Amino acid sequence: MLKQLWQTRPLDSWAKCKELRFNAYQEIANAHAEGKLVATGSVGASVILPSGLGPYVHLGAEPYGASIATDPALSQLCSEAYEARNFARDTCSYFRNYLGSMLVDKFSFGGPFPRPDVIITSHICDTHAKWFQIVAEYYGIPWFAIEVPPPFHDDRIEDRIEYTAGLVYDCIEWMEKTFHKKYDDELFIEAIHNECETESLFAEVCYLNQAIPAPLDQKQLFTFYAPSAAFRYKKESADFYRFLRDEVEDRVKNKIASVATERCRLIHDSQPPWYFMGLYRILEQYGAVCVGSQYCFAFAHFDIDKDGIWKPAKTPRQMGIELKNRDDAVRFYARKTVNKPIWAGVFGLANDKSSQVLQVIRQWKGDGLIIHLNRGCEGLAGQQLETRLACQQAGIPVTTYEGNMGDKREFDEPQTIDRLESFMESLGLRKDG
């Protein structure tokens, strides 16, 4: 039996987050009855763009695919429906879950799949373009895509911002023509503030997890990241993260731990197998806590300074920036969009991805890295072995396990448990202390 080293207690924020998430998906299910526009698309860089059209809800494609993945029976039903249409099995598992849910007309949160009115999405990985083309053709609905430009060195950043801003202007003009109404810039500016406050507050929460003992573990963070990933256009999301930030600050001040036996800290790479979140409980049996991941932190708004240090980004209001009109809003939004750290891995910049993971390990005081070799996401699976090598060369212990974030058929649970337990023992950890 491991000796308890720290105090621990339940989180008041836990039930609030669950309620916020459930209510948001119920709002999507009931949107048409309430006269709201239903938009869908990737959550990468386009969630708030429909805001100028008036009351709307957004079905974020990737978080919804992850929600299905937590229910293996539903996920298999969706995957088989997708494969029955002769789509390839080796594509993004969120893609398969989402399209399968659409094809079987079954919503993960009850009732039929919510028919979207419009698709406004961002193209980031190879899957996105075909994903939403298929949805648009299936329903016969309009769609528009924002292409996120690959990251370059800083001397090209203004070009990237200009390119992205041009696409946002085009999208706004397209929405006005498609829906025969004037785009409301004030609603767009309000949505930017909601998004920025949501993402920056979540970054503060993640940043606080550098404390020893860690006030949160990765399993909790994967629950808490949902509003920032899927519902960051809502004021309620910012309000929730303000409450969570304050609670986590109190836990840090009073050394309240997520894992009472914490004596080893680990970082995880890539999405988890959503149907087997128990993998984090395996680590806890050895007194190890997973304190974060580059992937999870991608849904917070971090800035990386010239020395590579991750810091919570400031909101426009915190920076004293007033968004007075459409031009101000579009330029700010474009600059924010192109600066997300997660793009380094998705666009195949091995050195940038490795340096980011190494920095996360250092800042969050990690003792090792666990890499999910995830066949369900080609984007984030890129550069993983280069990252493993970089960590090994830096003297950081690393282990890998194979799987698929959204398809349990491609996951070997006993083998994964064996690998994790062997890794714990290689770090000198034992279940009996």
Coordinates of C-alpha atoms in Angstrom, one line a residue:
M1 CA 0.0 0.0 0.0
L2 CA 1.5 3.4 -1.0
K3 CA 1.9 6.0 1.7
Q4 CA -0.3 9.1 1.3
L5 CA 1.9 12.1 0.9
W6 CA -0.7 14.8 0.2
Q7 CA -4.2 15.8 1.1
T8 CA -6.9 15.4 -1.6
R9 CA -10.5 16.2 -2.0
P10 CA -13.2 16.2 -4.7
L11 CA -13.5 19.1 -7.1
D12 CA -16.6 21.3 -6.9
S13 CA -16.0 22.1 -10.6
W14 CA -16.5 18.5 -11.7
A15 CA -20.3 18.5 -11.6
K16 CA -20.5 22.0 -13.1
C17 CA -18.4 20.9 -16.1
K18 CA -20.5 17.8 -16.7
E19 CA -23.7 20.0 -16.5
L20 CA -22.3 22.6 -18.8
R21 CA -21.3 20.0 -21.4
F22 CA -24.7 18.1 -21.2
N23 CA -26.7 21.3 -21.5
A24 CA -24.7 22.5 -24.5
Y25 CA -25.3 19.2 -26.4
Q26 CA -29.0 19.4 -25.4
E27 CA -29.1 22.9 -26.8
I28 CA -27.7 21.5 -30.1
A29 CA -30.4 18.8 -30.1
N30 CA -33.2 21.3 -29.5
A31 CA -31.7 24.1 -31.6
H32 CA -34.2 24.0 -34.5
A33 CA -37.2 24.0 -32.2
E34 CA -35.8 27.1 -30.5
G35 CA -35.1 28.9 -33.8
K36 CA -31.3 28.7 -33.7
L37 CA -29.0 28.0 -36.6
V38 CA -27.1 24.7 -36.4
A39 CA -23.5 25.0 -37.6
T40 CA -20.9 22.3 -37.7
G41 CA -17.3 21.8 -38.6
S42 CA -13.8 21.4 -37.2
V43 CA -13.1 23.1 -33.8
G44 CA -9.6 24.0 -35.0
A45 CA -10.2 27.6 -36.0
S46 CA -13.7 28.4 -37.1
V47 CA -16.1 27.8 -34.1
I48 CA -17.0 31.5 -33.6
L49 CA -17.3 32.6 -37.3
P50 CA -21.1 31.9 -37.5
S51 CA -21.7 34.3 -34.5
G52 CA -22.5 37.3 -36.8
L53 CA -25.5 35.4 -38.2
G54 CA -27.4 35.6 -34.9
P55 CA -28.4 32.9 -32.4
Y56 CA -26.6 29.7 -33.3
V57 CA -25.1 26.5 -31.9
H58 CA -22.0 24.7 -33.1
L59 CA -21.6 20.9 -33.3
G60 CA -17.8 20.6 -33.0
A61 CA -16.9 17.6 -35.1
E62 CA -13.8 16.3 -33.2
P63 CA -15.2 16.6 -29.7
Y64 CA -18.4 15.0 -30.8
G65 CA -16.3 12.1 -32.3
A66 CA -14.6 11.8 -29.0
S67 CA -17.9 11.6 -27.2
I68 CA -19.0 8.7 -29.3
A69 CA -15.6 7.0 -28.7
T70 CA -16.4 6.8 -24.9
D71 CA -19.2 4.4 -25.8
P72 CA -17.6 1.5 -27.6
A73 CA -20.9 -0.1 -28.7
L74 CA -22.1 3.1 -30.4
S75 CA -18.6 3.8 -31.8
Q76 CA -18.5 0.3 -33.4
L77 CA -22.0 0.8 -34.8
C78 CA -21.0 4.2 -36.3
S79 CA -17.7 2.8 -37.7
E80 CA -19.4 -0.2 -39.3
A81 CA -22.0 2.1 -40.9
Y82 CA -19.2 4.3 -42.2
E83 CA -17.2 1.3 -43.6
A84 CA -20.3 -0.2 -45.2
R85 CA -20.3 2.9 -47.5
N86 CA -16.8 1.8 -48.7
F87 CA -15.0 4.5 -46.8
A88 CA -11.5 3.5 -45.7
R89 CA -11.0 2.1 -42.2
D90 CA -7.6 3.8 -41.7
T91 CA -9.0 7.3 -41.7
C92 CA -9.5 9.6 -38.7
S93 CA -11.6 7.8 -36.1
Y94 CA -13.4 11.0 -35.1
F95 CA -14.3 11.3 -38.8
R96 CA -15.6 7.7 -38.8
N97 CA -17.6 8.2 -35.6
Y98 CA -19.2 11.5 -36.7
L99 CA -20.1 10.3 -40.2
G100 CA -21.4 7.0 -38.9
S101 CA -23.6 8.8 -36.3
M102 CA -25.0 10.9 -39.2
L103 CA -25.6 7.8 -41.4
V104 CA -27.4 5.8 -38.6
D105 CA -29.2 9.0 -37.5
K106 CA -28.3 8.5 -33.9
F107 CA -27.1 11.3 -31.6
S108 CA -24.8 10.3 -28.8
F109 CA -26.8 12.5 -26.4
G110 CA -30.2 11.0 -27.3
G111 CA -32.5 11.3 -30.3
P112 CA -31.7 11.7 -34.0
F113 CA -28.5 13.3 -35.3
P114 CA -29.0 17.1 -35.3
R115 CA -29.2 18.1 -39.0
P116 CA -26.8 21.0 -39.6
D117 CA -27.9 24.1 -41.5
V118 CA -24.4 25.2 -42.6
I119 CA -20.8 24.1 -42.4
I120 CA -18.1 26.6 -41.6
T121 CA -14.9 24.8 -40.9
S122 CA -11.2 24.9 -40.9
H123 CA -8.9 22.7 -43.0
I124 CA -5.9 21.6 -40.9
C125 CA -5.2 17.9 -41.5
D126 CA -5.8 15.9 -44.7
T127 CA -9.1 14.5 -43.4
H128 CA -11.0 17.7 -42.9
A129 CA -11.6 18.6 -46.5
K130 CA -13.4 15.4 -47.5
W131 CA -15.1 15.1 -44.1
F132 CA -17.2 18.2 -44.5
Q133 CA -17.6 17.8 -48.3
I134 CA -19.4 14.5 -47.5
V135 CA -21.6 16.1 -44.8
A136 CA -22.5 19.0 -47.2
E137 CA -23.4 16.6 -50.0
Y138 CA -25.4 14.3 -47.7
Y139 CA -27.6 17.1 -46.5
G140 CA -27.4 19.4 -49.5
I141 CA -26.3 22.3 -47.3
P142 CA -23.8 25.2 -47.9
W143 CA -20.2 25.0 -46.6
F144 CA -17.1 27.2 -46.4
A145 CA -13.6 26.3 -45.3
I146 CA -10.8 28.4 -43.8
E147 CA -7.5 26.9 -44.7
V148 CA -5.0 27.3 -41.8
P149 CA -1.6 28.0 -43.4
P150 CA 1.3 25.9 -42.4
P151 CA 3.5 27.6 -39.8
F152 CA 6.8 29.1 -41.0
H153 CA 9.5 31.0 -39.1
D154 CA 8.6 34.3 -37.6
D155 CA 9.7 36.3 -40.6
R156 CA 6.7 34.9 -42.5
I157 CA 4.1 35.4 -39.8
E158 CA 2.7 38.5 -41.2
D159 CA 2.1 36.7 -44.5
R160 CA 0.2 34.0 -42.7
I161 CA -1.9 36.5 -40.8
E162 CA -2.7 38.3 -44.0
Y163 CA -3.7 35.1 -45.8
T164 CA -5.9 34.0 -42.9
A165 CA -7.5 37.4 -42.6
G166 CA -8.4 37.3 -46.3
L167 CA -10.1 34.0 -45.9
V168 CA -12.1 35.3 -42.9
Y169 CA -13.3 38.3 -44.9
D170 CA -14.3 36.0 -47.7
C171 CA -16.2 33.8 -45.3
I172 CA -18.1 36.7 -43.9
E173 CA -19.0 37.9 -47.4
W174 CA -20.1 34.4 -48.3
M175 CA -22.3 34.1 -45.2
E176 CA -24.0 37.4 -46.1
K177 CA -24.8 36.2 -49.6
T178 CA -25.8 32.7 -48.6
F179 CA -28.2 33.7 -45.8
H180 CA -29.3 37.1 -47.4
K181 CA -28.6 39.0 -44.2
K182 CA -26.0 41.5 -42.9
Y183 CA -23.3 40.0 -40.7
D184 CA -23.4 41.5 -37.2
D185 CA -19.8 42.6 -36.3
E186 CA -20.8 43.3 -32.7
L187 CA -21.8 39.7 -32.2
F188 CA -18.6 38.5 -33.8
I189 CA -16.6 40.8 -31.4
E190 CA -18.5 39.4 -28.5
A191 CA -17.8 35.9 -29.6
I192 CA -14.0 36.7 -29.9
H193 CA -14.0 37.9 -26.3
N194 CA -15.8 34.8 -25.1
E195 CA -13.4 32.6 -27.0
C196 CA -10.3 34.4 -25.7
E197 CA -11.4 34.5 -22.1
T198 CA -12.4 30.8 -22.3
E199 CA -9.0 29.7 -23.8
S200 CA -6.9 32.0 -21.6
L201 CA -8.6 30.9 -18.4
F202 CA -8.2 27.3 -19.3
A203 CA -4.5 28.0 -20.0
E204 CA -4.2 29.5 -16.5
V205 CA -5.7 26.2 -15.1
C206 CA -3.2 24.1 -17.1
Y207 CA -0.4 26.4 -16.1
L208 CA -1.2 25.9 -12.4
N209 CA -0.8 22.2 -12.8
Q210 CA 3.0 22.8 -12.7
A211 CA 2.6 22.9 -8.9
I212 CA 3.8 20.0 -6.8
P213 CA 1.6 18.2 -5.9
A214 CA -0.5 18.6 -9.1
P215 CA -3.9 19.9 -8.3
L216 CA -5.4 18.1 -11.3
D217 CA -4.5 15.0 -13.4
Q218 CA -4.7 14.5 -17.1
K219 CA -7.9 12.5 -16.9
Q220 CA -9.6 15.4 -15.1
L221 CA -8.1 17.9 -17.6
F222 CA -9.6 15.9 -20.5
T223 CA -13.0 16.4 -19.0
F224 CA -12.3 20.1 -18.2
Y225 CA -11.0 20.9 -21.7
A226 CA -14.4 20.1 -23.4
P227 CA -16.0 23.5 -23.1
S228 CA -12.8 25.2 -24.5
A229 CA -12.7 22.8 -27.4
A230 CA -16.3 22.7 -28.3
F231 CA -18.2 25.6 -26.7
R232 CA -15.8 28.5 -26.4
Y233 CA -18.2 30.8 -28.2
K234 CA -20.4 30.7 -25.1
K235 CA -20.1 33.1 -22.2
E236 CA -21.0 30.3 -19.9
S237 CA -17.8 28.6 -20.8
A238 CA -15.7 31.6 -19.7
D239 CA -17.7 31.8 -16.5
F240 CA -17.0 28.1 -15.8
Y241 CA -13.3 28.4 -16.3
R242 CA -13.1 31.4 -14.0
F243 CA -14.7 29.3 -11.3
L244 CA -12.4 26.4 -12.1
R245 CA -9.3 28.6 -12.1
D246 CA -10.1 30.0 -8.7
E247 CA -10.7 26.5 -7.3
V248 CA -7.4 25.2 -8.7
E249 CA -5.6 28.2 -7.3
D250 CA -6.9 27.3 -3.9
R251 CA -5.8 23.7 -4.3
V252 CA -2.3 24.9 -5.2
K253 CA -2.2 27.3 -2.2
N254 CA -3.2 24.5 0.2
K255 CA -1.3 21.7 -1.5
I256 CA -4.4 19.7 -2.3
A257 CA -3.4 16.9 -4.7
S258 CA -5.3 15.1 -7.4
V259 CA -3.3 12.0 -6.5
A260 CA -2.6 11.7 -2.8
T261 CA 0.4 9.4 -3.4
E262 CA 2.1 11.6 -6.0
R263 CA 5.8 10.8 -6.3
C264 CA 6.3 10.7 -10.1
R265 CA 5.0 13.0 -12.8
L266 CA 4.4 12.0 -16.4
I267 CA 3.4 13.7 -19.7
H268 CA 1.2 12.1 -22.3
D269 CA 1.4 12.6 -26.0
S270 CA -1.6 12.5 -28.4
Q271 CA -5.3 11.9 -27.7
P272 CA -6.0 9.1 -25.2
P273 CA -8.0 6.0 -26.0
W274 CA -11.3 7.5 -24.9
Y275 CA -12.9 4.1 -24.1
F276 CA -10.0 3.2 -21.8
M277 CA -9.4 6.3 -19.5
G278 CA -8.5 3.7 -16.8
L279 CA -5.0 3.8 -18.1
Y280 CA -4.4 6.9 -15.9
R281 CA -5.6 4.9 -12.9
I282 CA -2.9 2.3 -13.6
L283 CA -0.3 5.0 -13.2
E284 CA -1.9 6.1 -9.9
Q285 CA -1.4 2.6 -8.5
Y286 CA 2.3 3.3 -8.6
G287 CA 2.1 6.9 -7.2
A288 CA 2.5 8.4 -10.7
V289 CA 0.3 11.2 -12.0
C290 CA 0.0 12.4 -15.6
V291 CA 0.0 16.2 -15.4
G292 CA -0.6 17.3 -19.0
S293 CA 0.0 16.9 -22.7
Q294 CA 0.8 19.1 -25.6
Y295 CA -2.5 18.0 -27.2
C296 CA -4.7 18.9 -24.2
F297 CA -2.9 22.3 -23.8
A298 CA -3.7 23.0 -27.5
F299 CA -7.3 23.9 -26.4
A300 CA -6.0 26.5 -24.1
H301 CA -4.5 29.7 -25.4
F302 CA -0.8 29.7 -24.7
D303 CA 1.9 32.0 -26.0
I304 CA 5.5 30.6 -26.4
D305 CA 8.1 33.2 -25.8
K306 CA 11.5 33.5 -27.5
D307 CA 13.0 31.2 -24.9
G308 CA 10.4 28.5 -25.5
I309 CA 8.5 29.2 -22.3
W310 CA 4.8 28.5 -22.3
K311 CA 2.7 31.2 -20.7
P312 CA -1.1 31.8 -20.6
A313 CA -2.0 34.3 -23.4
K314 CA -3.6 37.5 -22.5
T315 CA -7.0 38.4 -23.8
P316 CA -7.6 41.6 -25.8
R317 CA -9.0 43.3 -22.8
Q318 CA -6.0 42.4 -20.7
M319 CA -3.7 43.8 -23.4
G320 CA -5.8 47.0 -23.6
I321 CA -6.8 46.2 -27.2
E322 CA -10.2 47.5 -28.2
L323 CA -11.9 45.7 -31.0
K324 CA -13.9 48.5 -32.5
N325 CA -14.9 47.2 -35.9
R326 CA -14.8 44.3 -38.3
D327 CA -11.2 45.0 -39.4
D328 CA -10.0 45.0 -35.8
A329 CA -11.8 41.8 -35.1
V330 CA -10.6 39.9 -38.2
R331 CA -7.0 40.9 -37.8
F332 CA -6.9 39.9 -34.1
Y333 CA -8.7 36.6 -34.9
A334 CA -6.3 35.8 -37.7
R335 CA -3.2 36.5 -35.6
K336 CA -4.5 34.4 -32.8
T337 CA -5.4 31.5 -35.2
V338 CA -2.0 31.1 -36.8
N339 CA -0.1 31.1 -33.5
K340 CA -1.5 27.9 -32.0
P341 CA 1.4 25.7 -30.8
I342 CA -0.4 22.5 -31.9
W343 CA 0.1 23.3 -35.6
A344 CA 3.8 22.3 -35.3
G345 CA 2.9 18.6 -35.0
V346 CA 0.0 18.6 -37.4
F347 CA 2.0 20.2 -40.2
G348 CA 5.0 17.9 -39.7
L349 CA 7.5 20.2 -38.1
A350 CA 9.5 17.6 -36.2
N351 CA 11.9 19.9 -34.5
D352 CA 9.2 22.3 -33.4
K353 CA 7.0 19.4 -32.1
S354 CA 9.9 17.8 -30.2
S355 CA 11.0 21.1 -28.7
Q356 CA 7.5 21.8 -27.5
V357 CA 7.1 18.4 -25.9
L358 CA 10.5 18.7 -24.2
Q359 CA 9.5 22.1 -22.9
V360 CA 6.2 20.9 -21.5
I361 CA 8.1 18.1 -19.8
R362 CA 10.5 20.6 -18.2
Q363 CA 8.0 23.2 -17.2
W364 CA 5.5 20.7 -15.8
K365 CA 8.3 18.9 -14.0
G366 CA 7.8 15.6 -15.8
D367 CA 9.8 12.5 -15.0
G368 CA 8.9 10.7 -18.2
L369 CA 6.8 10.7 -21.3
I370 CA 4.1 8.2 -22.5
I371 CA 3.3 8.3 -26.2
H372 CA 0.1 6.9 -27.6
L373 CA 1.0 5.7 -31.2
N374 CA -2.4 6.6 -32.3
R375 CA -3.7 5.2 -35.6
G376 CA -6.9 7.2 -35.2
C377 CA -5.2 10.6 -35.9
E378 CA -2.8 10.9 -38.7
G379 CA -2.2 14.6 -37.8
L380 CA -1.0 14.2 -34.3
A381 CA 0.7 10.8 -34.9
G382 CA 3.1 12.6 -37.1
Q383 CA 6.6 13.2 -35.6
Q384 CA 5.9 11.0 -32.6
L385 CA 8.9 8.7 -33.1
E386 CA 11.2 11.8 -33.7
T387 CA 9.8 13.1 -30.4
R388 CA 10.6 9.9 -28.7
L389 CA 14.2 10.0 -30.0
A390 CA 14.6 13.6 -28.9
C391 CA 13.5 12.7 -25.4
Q392 CA 15.8 9.7 -25.2
Q393 CA 18.7 11.9 -26.3
A394 CA 17.8 14.3 -23.5
G395 CA 17.8 11.5 -21.0
I396 CA 14.0 11.5 -20.5
P397 CA 12.5 8.0 -20.0
V398 CA 9.9 7.3 -22.7
T399 CA 7.5 4.5 -23.4
T400 CA 4.9 3.9 -26.2
Y401 CA 1.7 2.0 -26.6
E402 CA -0.3 1.4 -29.8
G403 CA -4.0 2.1 -30.2
N404 CA -6.7 4.2 -31.7
M405 CA -8.3 7.1 -29.9
G406 CA -11.8 6.3 -31.2
D407 CA -11.9 2.6 -32.2
K408 CA -11.6 0.0 -29.5
R409 CA -11.1 -2.7 -32.2
E410 CA -7.6 -1.5 -32.7
F411 CA -6.6 -1.5 -29.0
D412 CA -5.0 -4.3 -27.0
E413 CA -5.8 -3.6 -23.4
P414 CA -3.7 -6.4 -21.7
Q415 CA -0.7 -5.4 -23.8
T416 CA -1.1 -1.7 -22.9
I417 CA -1.4 -2.5 -19.2
D418 CA 1.8 -4.7 -19.4
R419 CA 3.7 -1.9 -21.1
L420 CA 2.6 0.8 -18.6
E421 CA 3.3 -1.4 -15.6
S422 CA 6.8 -2.3 -17.0
F423 CA 7.5 1.4 -17.6
M424 CA 6.5 2.2 -14.0
E425 CA 8.8 -0.5 -12.7
S426 CA 11.6 0.8 -14.9
L427 CA 11.2 4.1 -13.2
G428 CA 11.8 2.4 -9.8
L429 CA 8.1 2.5 -8.8
R430 CA 6.2 -0.2 -7.1
K431 CA 2.6 -0.6 -6.1
D432 CA 3.6 -1.5 -2.5
G433 CA 5.9 1.6 -2.2

